[in-house]
mmCIF file of C-alpha atoms and ligand atoms in Angstrom:
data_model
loop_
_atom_site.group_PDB
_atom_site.id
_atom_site.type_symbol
_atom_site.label_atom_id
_atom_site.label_comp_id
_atom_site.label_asym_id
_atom_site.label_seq_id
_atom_site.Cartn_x
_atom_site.Cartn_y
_atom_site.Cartn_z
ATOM 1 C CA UNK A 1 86.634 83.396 110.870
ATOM 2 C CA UNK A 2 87.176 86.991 111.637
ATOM 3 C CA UNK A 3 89.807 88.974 109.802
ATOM 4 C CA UNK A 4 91.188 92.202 110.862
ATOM 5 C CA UNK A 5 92.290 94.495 108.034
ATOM 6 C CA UNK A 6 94.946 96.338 109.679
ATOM 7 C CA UNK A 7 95.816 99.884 108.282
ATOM 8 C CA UNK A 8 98.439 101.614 107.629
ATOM 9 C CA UNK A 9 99.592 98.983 105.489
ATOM 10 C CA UNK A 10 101.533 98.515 101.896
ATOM 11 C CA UNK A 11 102.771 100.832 99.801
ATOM 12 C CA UNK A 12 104.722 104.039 101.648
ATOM 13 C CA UNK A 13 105.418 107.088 99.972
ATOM 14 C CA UNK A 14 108.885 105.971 98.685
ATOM 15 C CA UNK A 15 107.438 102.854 97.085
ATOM 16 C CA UNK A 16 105.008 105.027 95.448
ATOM 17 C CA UNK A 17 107.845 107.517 93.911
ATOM 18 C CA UNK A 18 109.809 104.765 92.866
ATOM 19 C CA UNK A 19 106.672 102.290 91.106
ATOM 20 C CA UNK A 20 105.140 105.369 89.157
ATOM 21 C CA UNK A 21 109.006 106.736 88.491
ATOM 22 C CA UNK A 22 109.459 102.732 86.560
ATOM 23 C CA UNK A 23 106.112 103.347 85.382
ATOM 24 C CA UNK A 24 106.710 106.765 83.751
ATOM 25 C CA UNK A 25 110.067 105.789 82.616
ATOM 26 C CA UNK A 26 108.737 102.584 80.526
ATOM 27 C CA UNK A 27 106.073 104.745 79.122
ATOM 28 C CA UNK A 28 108.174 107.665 78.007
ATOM 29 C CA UNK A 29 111.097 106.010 76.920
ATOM 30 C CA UNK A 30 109.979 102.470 75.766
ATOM 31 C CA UNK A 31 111.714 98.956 76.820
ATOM 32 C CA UNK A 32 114.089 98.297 77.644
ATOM 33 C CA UNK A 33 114.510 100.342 81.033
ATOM 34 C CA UNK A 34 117.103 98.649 83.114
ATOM 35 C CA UNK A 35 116.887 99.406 86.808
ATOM 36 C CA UNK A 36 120.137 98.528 89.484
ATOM 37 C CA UNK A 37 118.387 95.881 91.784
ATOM 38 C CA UNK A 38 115.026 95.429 92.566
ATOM 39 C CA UNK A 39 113.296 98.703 92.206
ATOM 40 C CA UNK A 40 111.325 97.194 95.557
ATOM 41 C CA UNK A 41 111.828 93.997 97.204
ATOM 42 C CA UNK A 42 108.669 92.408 95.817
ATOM 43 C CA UNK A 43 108.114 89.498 93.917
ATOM 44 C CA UNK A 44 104.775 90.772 92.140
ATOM 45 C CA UNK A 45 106.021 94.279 91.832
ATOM 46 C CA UNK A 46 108.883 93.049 89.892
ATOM 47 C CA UNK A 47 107.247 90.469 87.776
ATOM 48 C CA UNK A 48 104.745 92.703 86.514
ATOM 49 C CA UNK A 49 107.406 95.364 85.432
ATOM 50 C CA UNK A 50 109.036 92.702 83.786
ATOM 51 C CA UNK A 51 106.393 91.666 82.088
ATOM 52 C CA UNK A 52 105.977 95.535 80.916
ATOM 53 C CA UNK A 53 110.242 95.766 79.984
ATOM 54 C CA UNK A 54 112.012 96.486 82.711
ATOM 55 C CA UNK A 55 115.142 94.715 83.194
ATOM 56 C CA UNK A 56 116.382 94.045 86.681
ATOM 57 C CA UNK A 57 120.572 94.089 86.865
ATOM 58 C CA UNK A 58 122.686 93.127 89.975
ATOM 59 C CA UNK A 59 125.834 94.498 88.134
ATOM 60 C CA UNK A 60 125.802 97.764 86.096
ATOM 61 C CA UNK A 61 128.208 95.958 83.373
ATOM 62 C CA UNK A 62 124.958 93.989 82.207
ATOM 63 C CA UNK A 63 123.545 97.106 80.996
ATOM 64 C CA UNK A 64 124.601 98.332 76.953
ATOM 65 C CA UNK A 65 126.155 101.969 77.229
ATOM 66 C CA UNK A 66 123.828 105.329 76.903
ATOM 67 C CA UNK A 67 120.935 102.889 78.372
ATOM 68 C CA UNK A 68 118.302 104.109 80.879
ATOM 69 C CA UNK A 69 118.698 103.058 84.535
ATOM 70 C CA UNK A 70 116.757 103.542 87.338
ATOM 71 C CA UNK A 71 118.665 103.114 90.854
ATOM 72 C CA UNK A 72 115.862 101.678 93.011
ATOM 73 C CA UNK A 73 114.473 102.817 95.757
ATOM 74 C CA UNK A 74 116.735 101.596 98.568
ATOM 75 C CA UNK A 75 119.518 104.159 97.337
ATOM 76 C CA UNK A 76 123.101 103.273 95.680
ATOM 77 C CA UNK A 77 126.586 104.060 96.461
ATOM 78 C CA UNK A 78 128.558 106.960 94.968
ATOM 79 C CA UNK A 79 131.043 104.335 93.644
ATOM 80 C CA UNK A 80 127.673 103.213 91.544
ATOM 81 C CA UNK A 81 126.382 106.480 90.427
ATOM 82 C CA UNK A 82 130.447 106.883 88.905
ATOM 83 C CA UNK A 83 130.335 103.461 87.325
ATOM 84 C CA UNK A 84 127.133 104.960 85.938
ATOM 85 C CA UNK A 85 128.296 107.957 84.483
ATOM 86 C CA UNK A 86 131.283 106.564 83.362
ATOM 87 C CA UNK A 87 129.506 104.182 81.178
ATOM 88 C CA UNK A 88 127.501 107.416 80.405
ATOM 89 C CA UNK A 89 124.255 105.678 81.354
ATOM 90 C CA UNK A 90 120.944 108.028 81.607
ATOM 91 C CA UNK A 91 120.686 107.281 85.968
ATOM 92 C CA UNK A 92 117.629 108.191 87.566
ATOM 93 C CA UNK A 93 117.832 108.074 91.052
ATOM 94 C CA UNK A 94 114.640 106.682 92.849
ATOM 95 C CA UNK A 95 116.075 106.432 96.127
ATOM 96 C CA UNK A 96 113.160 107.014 98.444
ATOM 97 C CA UNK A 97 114.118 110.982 100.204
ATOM 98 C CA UNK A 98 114.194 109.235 104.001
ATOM 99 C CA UNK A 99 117.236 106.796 102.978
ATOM 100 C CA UNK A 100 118.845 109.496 101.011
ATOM 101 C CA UNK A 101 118.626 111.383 104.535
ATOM 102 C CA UNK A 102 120.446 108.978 106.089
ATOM 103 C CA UNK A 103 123.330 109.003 103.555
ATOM 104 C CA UNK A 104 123.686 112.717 103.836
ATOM 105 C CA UNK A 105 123.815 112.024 107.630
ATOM 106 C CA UNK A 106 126.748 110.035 107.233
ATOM 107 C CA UNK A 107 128.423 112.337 104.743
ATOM 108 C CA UNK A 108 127.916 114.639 107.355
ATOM 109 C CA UNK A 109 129.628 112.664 109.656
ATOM 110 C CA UNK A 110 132.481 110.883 107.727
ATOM 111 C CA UNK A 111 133.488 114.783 107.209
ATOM 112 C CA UNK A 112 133.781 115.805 110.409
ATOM 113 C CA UNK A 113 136.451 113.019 111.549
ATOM 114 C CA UNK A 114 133.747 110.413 112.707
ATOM 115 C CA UNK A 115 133.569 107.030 113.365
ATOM 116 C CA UNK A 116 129.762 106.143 112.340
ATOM 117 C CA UNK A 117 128.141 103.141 113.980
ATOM 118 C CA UNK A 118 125.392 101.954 111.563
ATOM 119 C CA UNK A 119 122.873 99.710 113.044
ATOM 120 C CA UNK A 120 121.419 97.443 110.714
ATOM 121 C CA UNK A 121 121.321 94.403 108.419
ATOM 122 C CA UNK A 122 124.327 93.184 106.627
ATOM 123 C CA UNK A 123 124.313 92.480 102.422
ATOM 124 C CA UNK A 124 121.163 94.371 102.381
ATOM 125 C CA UNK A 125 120.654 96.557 99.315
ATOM 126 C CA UNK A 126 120.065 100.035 101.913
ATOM 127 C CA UNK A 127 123.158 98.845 104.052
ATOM 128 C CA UNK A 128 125.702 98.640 101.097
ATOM 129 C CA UNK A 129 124.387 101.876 99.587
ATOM 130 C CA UNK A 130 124.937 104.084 102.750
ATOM 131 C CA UNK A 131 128.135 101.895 104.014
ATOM 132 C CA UNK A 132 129.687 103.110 99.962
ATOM 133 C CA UNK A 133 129.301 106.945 101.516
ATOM 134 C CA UNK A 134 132.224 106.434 103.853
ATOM 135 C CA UNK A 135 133.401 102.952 103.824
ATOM 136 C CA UNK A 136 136.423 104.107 106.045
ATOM 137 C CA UNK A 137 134.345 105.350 108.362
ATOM 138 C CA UNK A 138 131.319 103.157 108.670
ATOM 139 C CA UNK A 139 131.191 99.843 110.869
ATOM 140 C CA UNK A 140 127.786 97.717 111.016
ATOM 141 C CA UNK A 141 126.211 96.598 113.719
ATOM 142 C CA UNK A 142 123.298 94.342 113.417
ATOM 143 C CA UNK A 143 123.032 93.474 117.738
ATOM 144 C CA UNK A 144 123.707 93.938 120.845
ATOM 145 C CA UNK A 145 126.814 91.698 120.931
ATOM 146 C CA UNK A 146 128.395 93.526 118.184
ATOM 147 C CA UNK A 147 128.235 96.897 120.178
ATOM 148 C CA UNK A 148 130.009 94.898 123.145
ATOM 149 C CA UNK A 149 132.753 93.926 120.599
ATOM 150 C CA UNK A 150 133.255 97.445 119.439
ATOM 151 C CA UNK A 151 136.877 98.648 119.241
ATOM 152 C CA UNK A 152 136.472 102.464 119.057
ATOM 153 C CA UNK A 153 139.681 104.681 118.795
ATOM 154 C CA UNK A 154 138.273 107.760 119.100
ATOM 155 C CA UNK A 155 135.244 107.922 121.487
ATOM 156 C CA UNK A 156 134.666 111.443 121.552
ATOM 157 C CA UNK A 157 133.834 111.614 117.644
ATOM 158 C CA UNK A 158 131.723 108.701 117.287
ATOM 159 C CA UNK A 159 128.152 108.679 115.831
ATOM 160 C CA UNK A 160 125.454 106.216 115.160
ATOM 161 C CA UNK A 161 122.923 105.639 112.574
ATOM 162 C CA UNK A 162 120.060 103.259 111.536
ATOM 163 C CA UNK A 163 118.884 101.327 108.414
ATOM 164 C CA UNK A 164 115.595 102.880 107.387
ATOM 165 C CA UNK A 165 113.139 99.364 108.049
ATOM 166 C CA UNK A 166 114.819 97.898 111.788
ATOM 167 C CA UNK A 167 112.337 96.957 114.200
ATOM 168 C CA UNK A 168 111.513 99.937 116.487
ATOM 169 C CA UNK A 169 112.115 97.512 119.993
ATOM 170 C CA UNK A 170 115.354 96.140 118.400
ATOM 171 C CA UNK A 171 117.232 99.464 117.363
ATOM 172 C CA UNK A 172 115.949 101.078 120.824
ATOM 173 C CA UNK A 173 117.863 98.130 122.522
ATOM 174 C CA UNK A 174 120.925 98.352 120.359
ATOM 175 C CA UNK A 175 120.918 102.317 120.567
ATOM 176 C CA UNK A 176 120.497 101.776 124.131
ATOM 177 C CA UNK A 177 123.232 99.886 124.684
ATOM 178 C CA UNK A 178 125.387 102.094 122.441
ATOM 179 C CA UNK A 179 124.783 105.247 125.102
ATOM 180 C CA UNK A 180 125.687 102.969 127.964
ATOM 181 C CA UNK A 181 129.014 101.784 126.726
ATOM 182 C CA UNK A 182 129.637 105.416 124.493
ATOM 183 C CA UNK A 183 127.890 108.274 126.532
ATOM 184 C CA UNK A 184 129.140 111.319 123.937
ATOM 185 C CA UNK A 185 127.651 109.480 120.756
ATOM 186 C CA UNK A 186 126.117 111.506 118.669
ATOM 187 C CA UNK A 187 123.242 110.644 116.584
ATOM 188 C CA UNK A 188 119.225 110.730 115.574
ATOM 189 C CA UNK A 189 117.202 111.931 118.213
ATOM 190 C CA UNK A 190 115.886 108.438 118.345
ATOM 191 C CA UNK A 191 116.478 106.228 114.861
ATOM 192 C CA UNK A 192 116.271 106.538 111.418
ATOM 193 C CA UNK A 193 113.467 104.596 111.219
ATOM 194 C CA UNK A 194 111.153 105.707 108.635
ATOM 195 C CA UNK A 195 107.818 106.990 109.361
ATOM 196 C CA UNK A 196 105.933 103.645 107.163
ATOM 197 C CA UNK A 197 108.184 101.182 109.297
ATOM 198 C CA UNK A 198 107.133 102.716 112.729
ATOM 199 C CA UNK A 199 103.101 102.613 111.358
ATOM 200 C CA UNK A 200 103.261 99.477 110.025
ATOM 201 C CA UNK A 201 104.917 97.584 113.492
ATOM 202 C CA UNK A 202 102.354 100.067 115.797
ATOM 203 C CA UNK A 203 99.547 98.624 114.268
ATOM 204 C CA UNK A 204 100.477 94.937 114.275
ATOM 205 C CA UNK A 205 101.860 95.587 117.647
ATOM 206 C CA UNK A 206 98.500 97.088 119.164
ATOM 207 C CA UNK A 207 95.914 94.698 116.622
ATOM 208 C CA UNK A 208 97.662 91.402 117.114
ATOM 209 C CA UNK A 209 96.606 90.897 120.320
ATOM 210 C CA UNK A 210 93.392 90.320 119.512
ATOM 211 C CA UNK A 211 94.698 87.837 116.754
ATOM 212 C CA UNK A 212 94.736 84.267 116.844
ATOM 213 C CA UNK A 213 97.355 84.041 113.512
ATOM 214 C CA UNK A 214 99.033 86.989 111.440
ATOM 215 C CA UNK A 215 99.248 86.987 107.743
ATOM 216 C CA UNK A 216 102.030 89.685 106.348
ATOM 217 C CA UNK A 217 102.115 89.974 102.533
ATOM 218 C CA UNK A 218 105.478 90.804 101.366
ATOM 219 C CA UNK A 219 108.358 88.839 100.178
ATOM 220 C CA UNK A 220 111.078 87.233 101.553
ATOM 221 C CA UNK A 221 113.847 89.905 101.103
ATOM 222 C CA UNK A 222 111.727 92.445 102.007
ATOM 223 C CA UNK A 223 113.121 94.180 105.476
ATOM 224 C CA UNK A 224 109.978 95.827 106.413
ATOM 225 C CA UNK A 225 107.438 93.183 105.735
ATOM 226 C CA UNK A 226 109.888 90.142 107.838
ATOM 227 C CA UNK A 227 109.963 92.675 111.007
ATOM 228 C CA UNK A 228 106.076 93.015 110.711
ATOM 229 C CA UNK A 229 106.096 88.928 110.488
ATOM 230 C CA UNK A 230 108.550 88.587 113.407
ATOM 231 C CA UNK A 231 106.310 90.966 115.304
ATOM 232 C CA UNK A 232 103.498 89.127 114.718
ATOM 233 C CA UNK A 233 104.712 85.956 116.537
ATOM 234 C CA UNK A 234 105.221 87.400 119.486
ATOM 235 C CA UNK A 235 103.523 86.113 122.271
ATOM 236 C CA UNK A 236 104.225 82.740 120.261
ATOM 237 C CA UNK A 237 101.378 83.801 117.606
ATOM 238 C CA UNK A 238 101.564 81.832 114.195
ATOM 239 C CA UNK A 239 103.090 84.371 111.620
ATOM 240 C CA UNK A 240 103.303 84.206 108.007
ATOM 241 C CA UNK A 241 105.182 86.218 105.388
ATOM 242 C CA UNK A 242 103.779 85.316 102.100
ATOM 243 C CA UNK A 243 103.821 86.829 98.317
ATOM 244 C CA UNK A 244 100.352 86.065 98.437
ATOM 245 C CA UNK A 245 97.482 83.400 98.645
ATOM 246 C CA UNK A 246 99.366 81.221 96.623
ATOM 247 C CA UNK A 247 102.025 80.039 99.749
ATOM 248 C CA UNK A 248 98.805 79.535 102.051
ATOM 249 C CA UNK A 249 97.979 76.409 103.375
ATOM 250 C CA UNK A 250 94.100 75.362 104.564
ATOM 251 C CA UNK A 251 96.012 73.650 107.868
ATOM 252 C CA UNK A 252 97.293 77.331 108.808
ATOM 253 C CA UNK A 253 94.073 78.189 109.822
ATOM 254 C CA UNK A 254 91.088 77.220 111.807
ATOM 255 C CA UNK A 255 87.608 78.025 111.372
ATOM 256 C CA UNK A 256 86.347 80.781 114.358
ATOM 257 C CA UNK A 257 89.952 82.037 114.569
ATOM 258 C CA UNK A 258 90.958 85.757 114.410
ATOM 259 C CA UNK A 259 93.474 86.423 111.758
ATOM 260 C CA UNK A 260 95.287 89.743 111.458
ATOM 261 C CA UNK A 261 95.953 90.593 108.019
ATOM 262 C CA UNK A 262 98.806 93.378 106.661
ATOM 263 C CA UNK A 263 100.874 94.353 104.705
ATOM 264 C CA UNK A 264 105.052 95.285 104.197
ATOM 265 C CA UNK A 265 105.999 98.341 102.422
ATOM 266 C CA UNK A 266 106.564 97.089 99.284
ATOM 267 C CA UNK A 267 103.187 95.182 98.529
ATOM 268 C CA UNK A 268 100.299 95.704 96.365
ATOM 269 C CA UNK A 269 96.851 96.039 97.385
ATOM 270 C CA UNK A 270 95.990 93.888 95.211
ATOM 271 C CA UNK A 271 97.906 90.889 96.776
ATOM 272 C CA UNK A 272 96.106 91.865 99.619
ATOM 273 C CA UNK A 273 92.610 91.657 98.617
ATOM 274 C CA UNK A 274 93.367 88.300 96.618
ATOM 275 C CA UNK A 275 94.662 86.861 100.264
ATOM 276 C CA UNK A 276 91.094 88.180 101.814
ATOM 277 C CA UNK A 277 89.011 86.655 99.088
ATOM 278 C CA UNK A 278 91.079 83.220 99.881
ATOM 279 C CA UNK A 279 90.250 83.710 103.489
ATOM 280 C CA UNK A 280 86.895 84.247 102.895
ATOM 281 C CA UNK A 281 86.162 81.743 100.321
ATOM 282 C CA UNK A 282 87.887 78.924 102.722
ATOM 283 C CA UNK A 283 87.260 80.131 105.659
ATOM 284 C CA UNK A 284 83.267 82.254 105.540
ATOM 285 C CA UNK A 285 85.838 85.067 106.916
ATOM 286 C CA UNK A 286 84.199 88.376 107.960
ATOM 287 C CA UNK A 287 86.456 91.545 107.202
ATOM 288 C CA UNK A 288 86.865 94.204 110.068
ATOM 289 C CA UNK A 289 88.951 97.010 109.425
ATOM 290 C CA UNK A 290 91.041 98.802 112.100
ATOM 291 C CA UNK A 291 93.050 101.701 111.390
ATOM 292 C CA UNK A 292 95.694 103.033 114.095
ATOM 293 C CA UNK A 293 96.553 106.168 112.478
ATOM 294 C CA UNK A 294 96.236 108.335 108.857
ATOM 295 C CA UNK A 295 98.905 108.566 106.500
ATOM 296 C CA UNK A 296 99.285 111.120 104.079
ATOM 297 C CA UNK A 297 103.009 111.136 103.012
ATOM 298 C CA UNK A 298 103.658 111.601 99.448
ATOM 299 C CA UNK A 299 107.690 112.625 97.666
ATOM 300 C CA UNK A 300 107.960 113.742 94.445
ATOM 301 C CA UNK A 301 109.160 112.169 91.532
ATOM 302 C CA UNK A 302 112.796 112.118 90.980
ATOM 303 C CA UNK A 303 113.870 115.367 89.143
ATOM 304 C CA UNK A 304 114.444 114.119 85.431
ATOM 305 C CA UNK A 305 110.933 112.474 85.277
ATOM 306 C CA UNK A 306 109.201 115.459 86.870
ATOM 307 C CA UNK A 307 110.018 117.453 83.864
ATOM 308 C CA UNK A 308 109.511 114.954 81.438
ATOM 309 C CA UNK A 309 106.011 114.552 83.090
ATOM 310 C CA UNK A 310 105.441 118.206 82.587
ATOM 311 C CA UNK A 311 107.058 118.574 78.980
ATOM 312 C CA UNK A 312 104.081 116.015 77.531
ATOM 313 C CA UNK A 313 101.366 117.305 79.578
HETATM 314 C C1 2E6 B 1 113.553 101.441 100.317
HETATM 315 C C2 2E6 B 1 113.968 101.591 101.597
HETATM 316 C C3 2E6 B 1 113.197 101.054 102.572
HETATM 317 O O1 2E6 B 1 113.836 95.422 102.382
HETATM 318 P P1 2E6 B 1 113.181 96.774 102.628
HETATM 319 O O2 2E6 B 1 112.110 96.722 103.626
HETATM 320 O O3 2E6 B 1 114.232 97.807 102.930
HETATM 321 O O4 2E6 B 1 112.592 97.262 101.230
HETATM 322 P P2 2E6 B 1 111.189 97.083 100.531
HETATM 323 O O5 2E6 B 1 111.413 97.323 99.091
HETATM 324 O O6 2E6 B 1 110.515 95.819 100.923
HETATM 325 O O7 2E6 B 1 110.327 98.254 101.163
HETATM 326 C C4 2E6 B 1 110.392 99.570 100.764
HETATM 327 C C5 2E6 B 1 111.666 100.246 101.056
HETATM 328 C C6 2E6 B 1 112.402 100.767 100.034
HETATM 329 N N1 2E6 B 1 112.074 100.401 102.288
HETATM 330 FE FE1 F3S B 2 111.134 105.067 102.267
HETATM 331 FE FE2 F3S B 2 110.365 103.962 104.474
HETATM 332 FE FE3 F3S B 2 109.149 103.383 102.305
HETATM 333 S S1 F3S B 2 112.454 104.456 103.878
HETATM 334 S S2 F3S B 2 110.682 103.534 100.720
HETATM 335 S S3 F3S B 2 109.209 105.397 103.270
HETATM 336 S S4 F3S B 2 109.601 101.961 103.920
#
């Protein structure tokens, strides 16, 4: 077997920020350390910081007044960060900078007497959080059929904008079709597609074709890591999204084939290199790397923990 270690791959910058904010947080101010949601959507990630006292909470009510909470990196509402204060929580916001852009976008927006369009996935964590900016003045669309259904009042103030993780081909269909039916919207010069998201889809778009299968390691709910997978199959490919070696199965693979082997956003290294050593172990797999372009992104650490980093050295 032949594998092809495709890179850029895994953790982003944001992911970063947020896993060494929980990090710091747990270390400075001891369990418990509740964080709202997942702090990313991975399985591992947030097993091991449970293991080290985090507590994950779907509903700030769960968490005992004055606690510490860490809003995770896909970004909250401003109906959450009042909640939080109101309960007089200590918040630390590890929204990753590139979804906080798109909120300001559509504060930007909602202010000006716009109708936003925001193209993207419903119930997800990133969605809810920017839709709580301007709830009046948001409406989602997740295809090309909802734009047809559109019922816009106002065409000459209308704006759209993007969920951070979309495919690259979908949202350039979508956005397409948006300037056909609305020529005057007003938006991103493209998407606001984060730089990770476009790497991660470029490579698997360019390696895959030399790929007989594609392995993604990421979990289910993870945005990101289920485009990469869907990308993979094109070209009717076998694609897997799995947490790790664990959900592999021997009659996935065949000996001599080609595998293509990434990684979402939100997963470790470590998941990775435990999914090679399977491959190799089973299969007498050879590692090739291929690398389709540097990345050397890093955001800082939200403000509170930045100074509590420098107070203790
Ligand atoms: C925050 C925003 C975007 O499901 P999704 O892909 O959005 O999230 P993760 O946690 O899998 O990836 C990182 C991330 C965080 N992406
Ligand atoms: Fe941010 Fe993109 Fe990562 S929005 S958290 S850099 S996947």
């Amino acid at each position: 077997m032949k594998v092809i270690l495709a890179a850029p791959r895994g953790f982003c910058a944001g992911v970063n920020m947020a896993v060494e904010s929980l990090e710091l947080a747990l270390e400075r101010f001891g369990p418990p350390v509740y964080v709202y949601h997942e702090i990313v959507h991975n399985q591992f990630v947030v097993r091991s910081f449970q293991e080290k006292g985090a507590v994950f909470v779907d509903d700030l009510e769960e968490i005992p007044t004055g606690a510490n909470v860490l809003f995770s990196a896909h970004g909250v509402s401003p109906e959450i960060r009042k909640i939080a204060k109101q309960r007089n929580l200590n918040a630390i916001d590890a929204t990753c900078p590139l979804v906080t852009k798109v909120h300001l976008e559509a504060i930007k927006y909602a202010k000006a007497g716009y109708t936003i369009i925001l193209i993207g996935h419903e119930g997800h964590d990133e969605v809810i959080g920017t839709m709580g900016e301007a709830p009046e003045a948001i409406v989602l669309v997740e295809d090309e059929e909802d734009v047809d259904a559109l019922e816009i009042a106002d065409e000459t103030r209308l704006a759209y904008l993007t969920q951070t993780t979309l495919s690259v081909d979908d949202a350039g269909r979508i956005i397409c079709r948006l300037r056909k039916r609305f020529p005057h919207i007003a938006g991103p010069p493209k998407d606001d597609i984060c730089y990770a998201t476009q790497n991660r889809q470029e490579a698997v778009a360019a390696f895959s074709q030399q790929a007989d299968a594609v392995v993604v390691l990421g979990s289910q709910n993870s945005s990101n890591s289920q485009r990469l997978r869907e990308l993979g199959g094109d070209d009717g490919r076998p694609s897997y999204l799995v947490d790790g070696p664990q959900d592999l199965r021997l009659d996935m693979f065949e000996k001599g084939m080609t595998v293509l082997v990434t990684a979402g956003a939100s997963a470790p290294e470590s998941v990775v290199n435990e999914t090679v050593e399977y491959l190799r172990q089973h299969f007498d797999a050879e590692v090739k790397h291929q690398t389709m372009r540097e990345e050397n992104v890093v955001f800082p650490l939200p403000r509170p923990l930045r100074d509590l980093a420098k107070q203790s050295g």
